[in-house]
Short mmCIF file of C-alpha atoms in Angstrom, two decimals:
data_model
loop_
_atom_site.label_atom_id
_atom_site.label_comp_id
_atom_site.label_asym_id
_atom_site.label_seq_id
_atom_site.Cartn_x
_atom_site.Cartn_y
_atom_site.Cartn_z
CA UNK A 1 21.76 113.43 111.31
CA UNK A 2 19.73 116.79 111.00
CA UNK A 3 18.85 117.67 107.79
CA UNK A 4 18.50 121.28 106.21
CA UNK A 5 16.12 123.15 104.48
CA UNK A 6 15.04 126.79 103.69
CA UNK A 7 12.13 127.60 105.80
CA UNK A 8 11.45 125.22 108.98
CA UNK A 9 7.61 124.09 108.24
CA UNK A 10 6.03 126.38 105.41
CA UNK A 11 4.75 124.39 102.59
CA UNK A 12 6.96 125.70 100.37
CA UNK A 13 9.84 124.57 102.82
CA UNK A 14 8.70 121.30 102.43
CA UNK A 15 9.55 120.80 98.98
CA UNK A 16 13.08 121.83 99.52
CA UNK A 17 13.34 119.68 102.48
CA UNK A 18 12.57 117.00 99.83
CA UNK A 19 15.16 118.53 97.32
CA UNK A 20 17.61 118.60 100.01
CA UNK A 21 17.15 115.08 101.14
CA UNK A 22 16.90 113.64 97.65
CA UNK A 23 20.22 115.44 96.77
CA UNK A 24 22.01 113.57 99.82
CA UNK A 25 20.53 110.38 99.47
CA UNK A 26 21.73 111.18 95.22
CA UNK A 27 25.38 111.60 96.62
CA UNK A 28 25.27 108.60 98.75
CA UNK A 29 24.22 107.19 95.99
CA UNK A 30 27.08 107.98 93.95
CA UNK A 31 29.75 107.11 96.50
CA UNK A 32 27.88 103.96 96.47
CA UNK A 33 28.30 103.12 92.83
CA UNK A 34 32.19 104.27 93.51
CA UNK A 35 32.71 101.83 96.04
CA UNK A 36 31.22 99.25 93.72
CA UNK A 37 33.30 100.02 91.19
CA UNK A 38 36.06 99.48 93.32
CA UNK A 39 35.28 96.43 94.41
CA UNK A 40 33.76 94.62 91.00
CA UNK A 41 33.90 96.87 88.07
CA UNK A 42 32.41 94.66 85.95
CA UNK A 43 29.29 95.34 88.03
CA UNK A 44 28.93 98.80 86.47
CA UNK A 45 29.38 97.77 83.09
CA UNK A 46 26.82 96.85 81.07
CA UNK A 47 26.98 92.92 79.62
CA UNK A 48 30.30 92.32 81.06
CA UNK A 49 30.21 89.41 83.15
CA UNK A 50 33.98 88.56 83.51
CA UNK A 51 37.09 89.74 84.90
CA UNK A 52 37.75 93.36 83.67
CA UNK A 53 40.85 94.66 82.19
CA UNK A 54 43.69 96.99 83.62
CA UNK A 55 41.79 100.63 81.97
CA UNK A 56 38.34 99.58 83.47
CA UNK A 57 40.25 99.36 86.94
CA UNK A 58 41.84 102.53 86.36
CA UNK A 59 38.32 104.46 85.39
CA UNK A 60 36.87 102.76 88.25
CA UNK A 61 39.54 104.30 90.52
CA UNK A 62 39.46 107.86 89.08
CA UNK A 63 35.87 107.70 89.39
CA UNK A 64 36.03 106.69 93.16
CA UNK A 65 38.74 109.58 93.39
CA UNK A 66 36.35 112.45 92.19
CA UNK A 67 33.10 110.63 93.83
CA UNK A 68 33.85 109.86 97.24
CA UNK A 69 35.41 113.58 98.55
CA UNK A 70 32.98 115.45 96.48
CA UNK A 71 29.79 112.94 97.76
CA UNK A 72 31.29 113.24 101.20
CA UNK A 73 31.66 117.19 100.92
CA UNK A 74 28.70 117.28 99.79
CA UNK A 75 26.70 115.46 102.56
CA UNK A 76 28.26 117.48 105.42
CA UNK A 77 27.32 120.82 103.74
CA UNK A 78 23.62 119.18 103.29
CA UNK A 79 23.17 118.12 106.72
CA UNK A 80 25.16 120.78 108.60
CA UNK A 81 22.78 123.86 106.80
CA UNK A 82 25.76 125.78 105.37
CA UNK A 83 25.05 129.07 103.05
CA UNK A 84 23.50 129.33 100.24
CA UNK A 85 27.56 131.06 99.34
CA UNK A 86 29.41 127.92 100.12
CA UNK A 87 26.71 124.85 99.14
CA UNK A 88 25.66 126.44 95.57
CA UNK A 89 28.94 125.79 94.07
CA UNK A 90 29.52 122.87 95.39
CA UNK A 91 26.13 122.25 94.06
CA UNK A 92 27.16 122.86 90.63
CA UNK A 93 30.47 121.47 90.57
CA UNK A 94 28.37 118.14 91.93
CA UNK A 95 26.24 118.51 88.90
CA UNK A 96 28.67 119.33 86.61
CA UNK A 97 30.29 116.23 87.38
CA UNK A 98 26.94 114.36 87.32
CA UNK A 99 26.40 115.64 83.65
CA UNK A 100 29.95 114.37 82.43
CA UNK A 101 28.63 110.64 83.87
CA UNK A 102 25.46 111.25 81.74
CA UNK A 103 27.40 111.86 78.84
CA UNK A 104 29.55 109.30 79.23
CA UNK A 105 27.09 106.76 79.83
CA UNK A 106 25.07 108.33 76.61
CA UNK A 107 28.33 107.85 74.44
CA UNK A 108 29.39 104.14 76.05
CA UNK A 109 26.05 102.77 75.88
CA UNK A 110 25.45 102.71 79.74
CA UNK A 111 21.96 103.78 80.67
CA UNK A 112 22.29 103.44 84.20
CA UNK A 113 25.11 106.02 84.26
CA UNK A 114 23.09 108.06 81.81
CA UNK A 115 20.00 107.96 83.59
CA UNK A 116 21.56 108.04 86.79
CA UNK A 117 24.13 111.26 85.70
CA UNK A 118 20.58 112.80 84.22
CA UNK A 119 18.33 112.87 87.84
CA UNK A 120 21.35 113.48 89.79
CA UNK A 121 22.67 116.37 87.79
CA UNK A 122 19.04 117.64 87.54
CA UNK A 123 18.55 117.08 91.48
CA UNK A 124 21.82 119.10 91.96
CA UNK A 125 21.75 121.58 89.72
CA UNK A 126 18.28 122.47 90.87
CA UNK A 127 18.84 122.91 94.04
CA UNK A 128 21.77 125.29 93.43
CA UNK A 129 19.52 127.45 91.27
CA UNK A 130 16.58 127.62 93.83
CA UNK A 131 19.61 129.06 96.48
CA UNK A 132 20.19 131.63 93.75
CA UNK A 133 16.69 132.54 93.47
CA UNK A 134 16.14 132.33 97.30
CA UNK A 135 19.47 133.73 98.46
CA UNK A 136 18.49 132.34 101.96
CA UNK A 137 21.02 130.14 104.21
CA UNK A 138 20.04 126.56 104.67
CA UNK A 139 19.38 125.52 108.09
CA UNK A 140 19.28 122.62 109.92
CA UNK A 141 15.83 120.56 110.75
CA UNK A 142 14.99 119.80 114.44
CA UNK A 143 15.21 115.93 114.45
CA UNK A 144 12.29 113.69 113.70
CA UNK A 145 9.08 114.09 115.64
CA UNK A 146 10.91 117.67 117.23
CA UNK A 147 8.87 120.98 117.24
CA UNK A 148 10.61 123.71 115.57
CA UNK A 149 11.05 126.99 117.98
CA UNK A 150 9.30 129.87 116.24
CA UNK A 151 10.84 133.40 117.44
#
């Protein structure tokens, strides 16, 4: 899977290539801890080491519901290069989301979600404001070990 990034091999390129991989591993991430919570909620709470009750399932499945179309969203836009137009609101919507988990883990006493909510909302959220600065279309990386064509 290609992934995208501002300018093919500047050096500045090079740190968004990291921001943009870091951002889809981040979503991956959180479609991970979705899936989890589907599966064992207890798993994503801290101290809890029995069977959870019928509200935990039902947070754990509205948390799947918003994670899993907006992580998977958000990965195709990543990899496939999309504008700066269409990817920086998702972007923010992403970290928007990812600062509601932070504050929800702040106010439950979770740190992994708070920590977690924190670097991806930051990872997010920066990348949509260096596409405002930039204004310049993502665009996909020649694979691994490929040359990029220069015009």
């Amino acid at each position: 899977m290609p992934v995208a990034t501002s300018t093919p091999a500047a050096a500045p390129g090079r740190g968004v290539r990291a921001l943009v991989i870091a951002n889809a591993v981040g979503a991956a991430v959180s479609m991970a801890a979705a899936v989890v919570g589907l599966v064992s909620p207890e798993l994503a709470l801290p101290g809890s080491t029995g069977p959870t009750g019928p509200l935990v399932d039902v947070y754990a499945q509205a948390y799947a519901a918003r994670a899993l179309p907006l992580g998977a969203v958000l990965l195709y836009h990543l990899q496939a290069g999309r504008s700066s137009r269409s990817l920086t609101p998702l972007l923010l919507v992403a970290g928007m989301a990812q600062v509601a988990d932070a504050a929800i883990g702040l106010s439950s006493a979770n740190p992994g979600m708070a920590v977690g909510g924190t670097l991806l909302a930051a990872l997010h959220l920066g990348l949509a404001a260096h596409l405002t600065r930039t204004r310049r279309p993502l665009t996909p990386l020649p694979p691994t070990g490929a040359t990029p064509a220069h015009p």
